[in-house]
Amino acid sequence: MHRGEEQLPLTLTEFRLLCELAGSPGRVFSRQALLERVWEHGFFGDERIVDVHVRRLRTKVETDPGSPRLVVTVRGLGYRLDPR
C-alpha cells in the first residue's frame, strides 16, 4: 500500500482490517464484526485486540494518528473508514 510516494509496510492483519473498512466506507463496524471478518479462524480472547491493530494501522496511514481522519472511532459502536 502507498500513501503518495511513500510505501506503507502493513502487516497482513492491518491490511485485512483496512480492506474490510474500505469495502464499506462510512459503515460502522463493531469490534466483534471486525474480529469475525479479519481474524480467519476465529479469535477467542479480548476483543480489544481490534483496538491495538487499529492503533497500529493509524500510525501508518494517518498523517496525524493522534487526530485520525481516515480510520475513525465511533464511540460505543466501533470503527469506520471516513469516505471523505
Short mmCIF file of N, CA, C and O in Angstrom, two decimals:
data_model
loop_
_atom_site.label_atom_id
_atom_site.label_comp_id
_atom_site.label_asym_id
_atom_site.label_seq_id
_atom_site.Cartn_x
_atom_site.Cartn_y
_atom_site.Cartn_z
N MET A 1 0.85 -1.17 0.00
CA MET A 1 0.00 0.00 0.00
C MET A 1 0.89 1.23 0.00
O MET A 1 1.97 1.23 0.58
N HIS A 2 0.40 2.30 -0.61
CA HIS A 2 1.15 3.55 -0.69
C HIS A 2 0.31 4.72 -0.20
O HIS A 2 -0.91 4.73 -0.35
N ARG A 3 0.98 5.66 0.39
CA ARG A 3 0.40 6.96 0.71
C ARG A 3 1.27 7.97 -0.03
O ARG A 3 2.40 8.22 0.37
N GLY A 4 0.75 8.48 -1.14
CA GLY A 4 1.57 9.32 -2.00
C GLY A 4 2.67 8.47 -2.59
O GLY A 4 2.43 7.41 -3.16
N GLU A 5 3.89 8.89 -2.42
CA GLU A 5 5.06 8.14 -2.90
C GLU A 5 5.60 7.18 -1.86
O GLU A 5 6.43 6.33 -2.15
N GLU A 6 5.14 7.32 -0.64
CA GLU A 6 5.65 6.51 0.47
C GLU A 6 4.96 5.14 0.53
O GLU A 6 3.74 5.04 0.51
N GLN A 7 5.77 4.09 0.58
CA GLN A 7 5.22 2.75 0.73
C GLN A 7 4.95 2.49 2.20
O GLN A 7 5.79 2.77 3.06
N LEU A 8 3.76 1.94 2.50
CA LEU A 8 3.37 1.66 3.88
C LEU A 8 3.47 0.16 4.12
O LEU A 8 2.72 -0.61 3.53
N PRO A 9 4.37 -0.24 5.00
CA PRO A 9 4.55 -1.68 5.26
C PRO A 9 3.51 -2.20 6.25
O PRO A 9 3.72 -2.20 7.46
N LEU A 10 2.35 -2.60 5.75
CA LEU A 10 1.29 -3.11 6.61
C LEU A 10 1.48 -4.60 6.86
O LEU A 10 1.88 -5.35 5.98
N THR A 11 1.13 -5.01 8.07
CA THR A 11 1.08 -6.45 8.36
C THR A 11 -0.16 -7.02 7.67
O THR A 11 -1.04 -6.27 7.24
N LEU A 12 -0.24 -8.33 7.59
CA LEU A 12 -1.41 -8.96 6.97
C LEU A 12 -2.69 -8.56 7.71
O LEU A 12 -3.70 -8.24 7.07
N THR A 13 -2.65 -8.55 9.01
CA THR A 13 -3.84 -8.19 9.79
C THR A 13 -4.22 -6.73 9.55
O THR A 13 -5.40 -6.41 9.38
N GLU A 14 -3.25 -5.83 9.53
CA GLU A 14 -3.54 -4.41 9.26
C GLU A 14 -4.14 -4.24 7.87
O GLU A 14 -5.10 -3.49 7.68
N PHE A 15 -3.58 -4.96 6.90
CA PHE A 15 -4.08 -4.88 5.53
C PHE A 15 -5.51 -5.39 5.44
O PHE A 15 -6.37 -4.76 4.84
N ARG A 16 -5.78 -6.51 6.06
CA ARG A 16 -7.13 -7.08 6.05
C ARG A 16 -8.12 -6.16 6.76
O ARG A 16 -9.26 -6.01 6.31
N LEU A 17 -7.69 -5.56 7.85
CA LEU A 17 -8.53 -4.61 8.58
C LEU A 17 -8.86 -3.41 7.70
O LEU A 17 -10.03 -3.00 7.59
N LEU A 18 -7.86 -2.86 7.04
CA LEU A 18 -8.07 -1.72 6.16
C LEU A 18 -8.99 -2.09 5.00
O LEU A 18 -9.91 -1.34 4.65
N CYS A 19 -8.80 -3.26 4.42
CA CYS A 19 -9.65 -3.72 3.32
C CYS A 19 -11.10 -3.86 3.77
O CYS A 19 -12.03 -3.50 3.03
N GLU A 20 -11.29 -4.40 4.95
CA GLU A 20 -12.65 -4.57 5.47
C GLU A 20 -13.33 -3.21 5.64
O GLU A 20 -14.47 -3.03 5.23
N LEU A 21 -12.64 -2.27 6.24
CA LEU A 21 -13.20 -0.93 6.43
C LEU A 21 -13.43 -0.23 5.10
O LEU A 21 -14.47 0.40 4.88
N ALA A 22 -12.47 -0.37 4.18
CA ALA A 22 -12.56 0.30 2.89
C ALA A 22 -13.64 -0.32 2.00
O ALA A 22 -14.15 0.35 1.09
N GLY A 23 -14.00 -1.55 2.25
CA GLY A 23 -15.03 -2.21 1.47
C GLY A 23 -16.41 -1.60 1.66
O GLY A 23 -17.28 -1.74 0.80
N SER A 24 -16.61 -0.92 2.77
CA SER A 24 -17.89 -0.26 3.06
C SER A 24 -17.61 1.07 3.75
O SER A 24 -17.85 1.23 4.94
N PRO A 25 -17.07 2.05 3.00
CA PRO A 25 -16.75 3.33 3.63
C PRO A 25 -17.97 3.97 4.25
O PRO A 25 -19.06 3.93 3.69
N GLY A 26 -17.79 4.50 5.45
CA GLY A 26 -18.88 5.14 6.17
C GLY A 26 -19.66 4.19 7.07
O GLY A 26 -20.33 4.63 7.99
N ARG A 27 -19.54 2.90 6.82
CA ARG A 27 -20.24 1.92 7.65
C ARG A 27 -19.47 1.72 8.95
O ARG A 27 -18.25 1.60 8.94
N VAL A 28 -20.19 1.65 10.05
CA VAL A 28 -19.56 1.42 11.35
C VAL A 28 -19.49 -0.09 11.60
O VAL A 28 -20.51 -0.78 11.49
N PHE A 29 -18.30 -0.57 11.91
CA PHE A 29 -18.08 -1.97 12.24
C PHE A 29 -17.81 -2.10 13.72
O PHE A 29 -16.92 -1.42 14.25
N SER A 30 -18.53 -2.97 14.39
CA SER A 30 -18.25 -3.24 15.80
C SER A 30 -16.95 -4.03 15.91
O SER A 30 -16.49 -4.63 14.92
N ARG A 31 -16.39 -4.07 17.09
CA ARG A 31 -15.18 -4.88 17.31
C ARG A 31 -15.47 -6.33 16.96
O ARG A 31 -14.67 -7.00 16.32
N GLN A 32 -16.62 -6.82 17.41
CA GLN A 32 -16.98 -8.21 17.16
C GLN A 32 -17.08 -8.50 15.66
O GLN A 32 -16.60 -9.52 15.19
N ALA A 33 -17.70 -7.60 14.92
CA ALA A 33 -17.82 -7.79 13.47
C ALA A 33 -16.44 -7.83 12.82
O ALA A 33 -16.19 -8.66 11.93
N LEU A 34 -15.54 -6.95 13.25
CA LEU A 34 -14.19 -6.95 12.68
C LEU A 34 -13.44 -8.22 13.05
O LEU A 34 -12.72 -8.78 12.22
N LEU A 35 -13.62 -8.68 14.28
CA LEU A 35 -12.98 -9.95 14.67
C LEU A 35 -13.44 -11.09 13.77
O LEU A 35 -12.62 -11.89 13.33
N GLU A 36 -14.72 -11.15 13.50
CA GLU A 36 -15.27 -12.23 12.68
C GLU A 36 -14.79 -12.15 11.23
O GLU A 36 -14.61 -13.17 10.58
N ARG A 37 -14.56 -10.93 10.73
CA ARG A 37 -14.20 -10.76 9.32
C ARG A 37 -12.69 -10.77 9.08
O ARG A 37 -12.24 -11.20 8.02
N VAL A 38 -11.92 -10.26 10.01
CA VAL A 38 -10.48 -10.09 9.80
C VAL A 38 -9.68 -11.28 10.32
O VAL A 38 -8.72 -11.71 9.68
N TRP A 39 -10.07 -11.81 11.46
CA TRP A 39 -9.36 -12.96 12.04
C TRP A 39 -10.03 -14.23 11.52
O TRP A 39 -11.13 -14.58 11.94
N GLU A 40 -9.38 -14.91 10.60
CA GLU A 40 -9.96 -16.03 9.85
C GLU A 40 -10.49 -17.18 10.71
O GLU A 40 -11.59 -17.63 10.53
N HIS A 41 -9.70 -17.68 11.57
CA HIS A 41 -10.03 -18.91 12.29
C HIS A 41 -10.71 -18.63 13.63
O HIS A 41 -10.63 -19.44 14.53
N GLY A 42 -11.33 -17.51 13.72
CA GLY A 42 -11.97 -17.15 14.99
C GLY A 42 -10.93 -16.66 15.97
O GLY A 42 -9.75 -16.94 15.85
N PHE A 43 -11.37 -15.92 16.90
CA PHE A 43 -10.47 -15.39 17.92
C PHE A 43 -11.15 -15.54 19.25
O PHE A 43 -12.28 -15.09 19.44
N PHE A 44 -10.48 -16.21 20.15
CA PHE A 44 -11.02 -16.40 21.49
C PHE A 44 -10.15 -15.62 22.45
O PHE A 44 -9.03 -16.02 22.74
N GLY A 45 -10.65 -14.50 22.89
CA GLY A 45 -9.88 -13.65 23.78
C GLY A 45 -10.55 -12.29 23.85
O GLY A 45 -11.71 -12.12 23.50
N ASP A 46 -9.78 -11.33 24.28
CA ASP A 46 -10.28 -9.97 24.46
C ASP A 46 -10.45 -9.29 23.11
O ASP A 46 -9.51 -9.19 22.33
N GLU A 47 -11.66 -8.80 22.84
CA GLU A 47 -11.89 -8.14 21.56
C GLU A 47 -11.19 -6.79 21.46
O GLU A 47 -11.18 -6.17 20.41
N ARG A 48 -10.55 -6.37 22.53
CA ARG A 48 -9.77 -5.12 22.49
C ARG A 48 -8.52 -5.27 21.60
O ARG A 48 -7.86 -4.28 21.31
N ILE A 49 -8.25 -6.49 21.17
CA ILE A 49 -7.15 -6.70 20.22
C ILE A 49 -7.40 -5.89 18.95
O ILE A 49 -6.47 -5.45 18.29
N VAL A 50 -8.67 -5.67 18.64
CA VAL A 50 -9.02 -4.84 17.47
C VAL A 50 -8.49 -3.43 17.68
O VAL A 50 -7.92 -2.83 16.76
N ASP A 51 -8.65 -2.89 18.89
CA ASP A 51 -8.16 -1.54 19.19
C ASP A 51 -6.66 -1.43 18.96
O ASP A 51 -6.17 -0.43 18.43
N VAL A 52 -5.94 -2.46 19.36
CA VAL A 52 -4.48 -2.48 19.20
C VAL A 52 -4.12 -2.40 17.72
O VAL A 52 -3.27 -1.60 17.31
N HIS A 53 -4.79 -3.20 16.91
CA HIS A 53 -4.48 -3.21 15.47
C HIS A 53 -4.94 -1.94 14.77
O HIS A 53 -4.26 -1.46 13.85
N VAL A 54 -6.05 -1.37 15.20
CA VAL A 54 -6.49 -0.09 14.64
C VAL A 54 -5.46 0.99 14.98
O VAL A 54 -5.09 1.80 14.13
N ARG A 55 -4.98 0.99 16.21
CA ARG A 55 -3.97 1.98 16.61
C ARG A 55 -2.71 1.85 15.77
O ARG A 55 -2.15 2.84 15.28
N ARG A 56 -2.27 0.62 15.53
CA ARG A 56 -1.07 0.40 14.71
C ARG A 56 -1.31 0.81 13.26
O ARG A 56 -0.44 1.39 12.61
N LEU A 57 -2.51 0.50 12.76
CA LEU A 57 -2.86 0.89 11.40
C LEU A 57 -2.85 2.41 11.26
O LEU A 57 -2.32 2.96 10.29
N ARG A 58 -3.41 3.08 12.24
CA ARG A 58 -3.44 4.55 12.20
C ARG A 58 -2.05 5.16 12.16
O ARG A 58 -1.84 6.17 11.50
N THR A 59 -1.11 4.58 12.89
CA THR A 59 0.25 5.13 12.89
C THR A 59 0.87 5.07 11.49
O THR A 59 1.77 5.84 11.19
N LYS A 60 0.35 4.18 10.66
CA LYS A 60 0.90 4.02 9.32
C LYS A 60 0.12 4.79 8.25
O LYS A 60 0.72 5.27 7.30
N VAL A 61 -1.19 4.90 8.38
CA VAL A 61 -1.99 5.51 7.31
C VAL A 61 -2.43 6.94 7.58
O VAL A 61 -2.75 7.66 6.63
N GLU A 62 -2.46 7.35 8.82
CA GLU A 62 -2.91 8.70 9.16
C GLU A 62 -1.74 9.67 9.14
O GLU A 62 -0.63 9.32 9.56
N THR A 63 -1.97 10.90 8.67
CA THR A 63 -0.92 11.91 8.75
C THR A 63 -0.71 12.37 10.18
O THR A 63 0.39 12.71 10.56
N ASP A 64 -1.78 12.37 10.98
CA ASP A 64 -1.71 12.68 12.41
C ASP A 64 -2.49 11.61 13.17
O ASP A 64 -3.70 11.75 13.38
N PRO A 65 -1.81 10.51 13.58
CA PRO A 65 -2.51 9.41 14.24
C PRO A 65 -3.25 9.83 15.52
O PRO A 65 -4.22 9.19 15.91
N GLY A 66 -2.81 10.90 16.16
CA GLY A 66 -3.48 11.38 17.37
C GLY A 66 -4.83 12.02 17.10
O GLY A 66 -5.67 12.12 17.99
N SER A 67 -5.03 12.45 15.87
CA SER A 67 -6.31 13.04 15.44
C SER A 67 -6.70 12.37 14.12
O SER A 67 -6.62 12.97 13.06
N PRO A 68 -7.11 11.12 14.20
CA PRO A 68 -7.40 10.37 12.97
C PRO A 68 -8.55 10.96 12.16
O PRO A 68 -9.55 11.39 12.72
N ARG A 69 -8.36 10.98 10.86
CA ARG A 69 -9.38 11.48 9.95
C ARG A 69 -9.83 10.41 8.96
O ARG A 69 -10.84 10.57 8.31
N LEU A 70 -9.08 9.33 8.86
CA LEU A 70 -9.40 8.26 7.92
C LEU A 70 -10.08 7.10 8.63
O LEU A 70 -11.20 6.74 8.30
N VAL A 71 -9.40 6.53 9.62
CA VAL A 71 -9.97 5.43 10.41
C VAL A 71 -10.49 6.05 11.70
O VAL A 71 -9.73 6.42 12.58
N VAL A 72 -11.82 6.18 11.76
CA VAL A 72 -12.46 6.96 12.81
C VAL A 72 -13.15 6.06 13.83
O VAL A 72 -13.77 5.06 13.48
N THR A 73 -13.01 6.43 15.10
CA THR A 73 -13.72 5.74 16.18
C THR A 73 -15.12 6.33 16.32
O THR A 73 -15.28 7.56 16.35
N VAL A 74 -16.11 5.47 16.38
CA VAL A 74 -17.48 5.90 16.67
C VAL A 74 -17.77 5.40 18.08
O VAL A 74 -17.95 4.20 18.29
N ARG A 75 -17.73 6.30 19.02
CA ARG A 75 -17.84 5.93 20.44
C ARG A 75 -19.02 5.01 20.72
O ARG A 75 -20.14 5.27 20.30
N GLY A 76 -18.71 3.94 21.44
CA GLY A 76 -19.72 3.00 21.85
C GLY A 76 -20.18 2.04 20.75
O GLY A 76 -20.94 1.12 21.02
N LEU A 77 -19.70 2.25 19.52
CA LEU A 77 -20.13 1.41 18.40
C LEU A 77 -18.99 0.65 17.73
O LEU A 77 -19.11 -0.52 17.45
N GLY A 78 -17.91 1.35 17.39
CA GLY A 78 -16.80 0.68 16.72
C GLY A 78 -15.99 1.63 15.87
O GLY A 78 -15.68 2.75 16.29
N TYR A 79 -15.69 1.20 14.65
CA TYR A 79 -14.80 1.95 13.76
C TYR A 79 -15.41 2.05 12.38
O TYR A 79 -16.16 1.18 11.95
N ARG A 80 -15.04 3.12 11.68
CA ARG A 80 -15.45 3.27 10.29
C ARG A 80 -14.34 3.97 9.52
O ARG A 80 -13.51 4.67 10.09
N LEU A 81 -14.36 3.78 8.22
CA LEU A 81 -13.46 4.50 7.33
C LEU A 81 -14.22 5.72 6.84
O LEU A 81 -15.33 5.58 6.29
N ASP A 82 -13.68 6.89 7.05
CA ASP A 82 -14.35 8.12 6.63
C ASP A 82 -14.27 8.21 5.11
O ASP A 82 -13.18 8.23 4.55
N PRO A 83 -15.42 8.29 4.43
CA PRO A 83 -15.41 8.29 2.97
C PRO A 83 -14.95 9.60 2.33
O PRO A 83 -14.77 9.66 1.13
N ARG A 84 -14.73 10.62 3.15
CA ARG A 84 -14.29 11.91 2.55
C ARG A 84 -12.88 11.86 2.11
O ARG A 84 -11.94 11.47 2.43
#
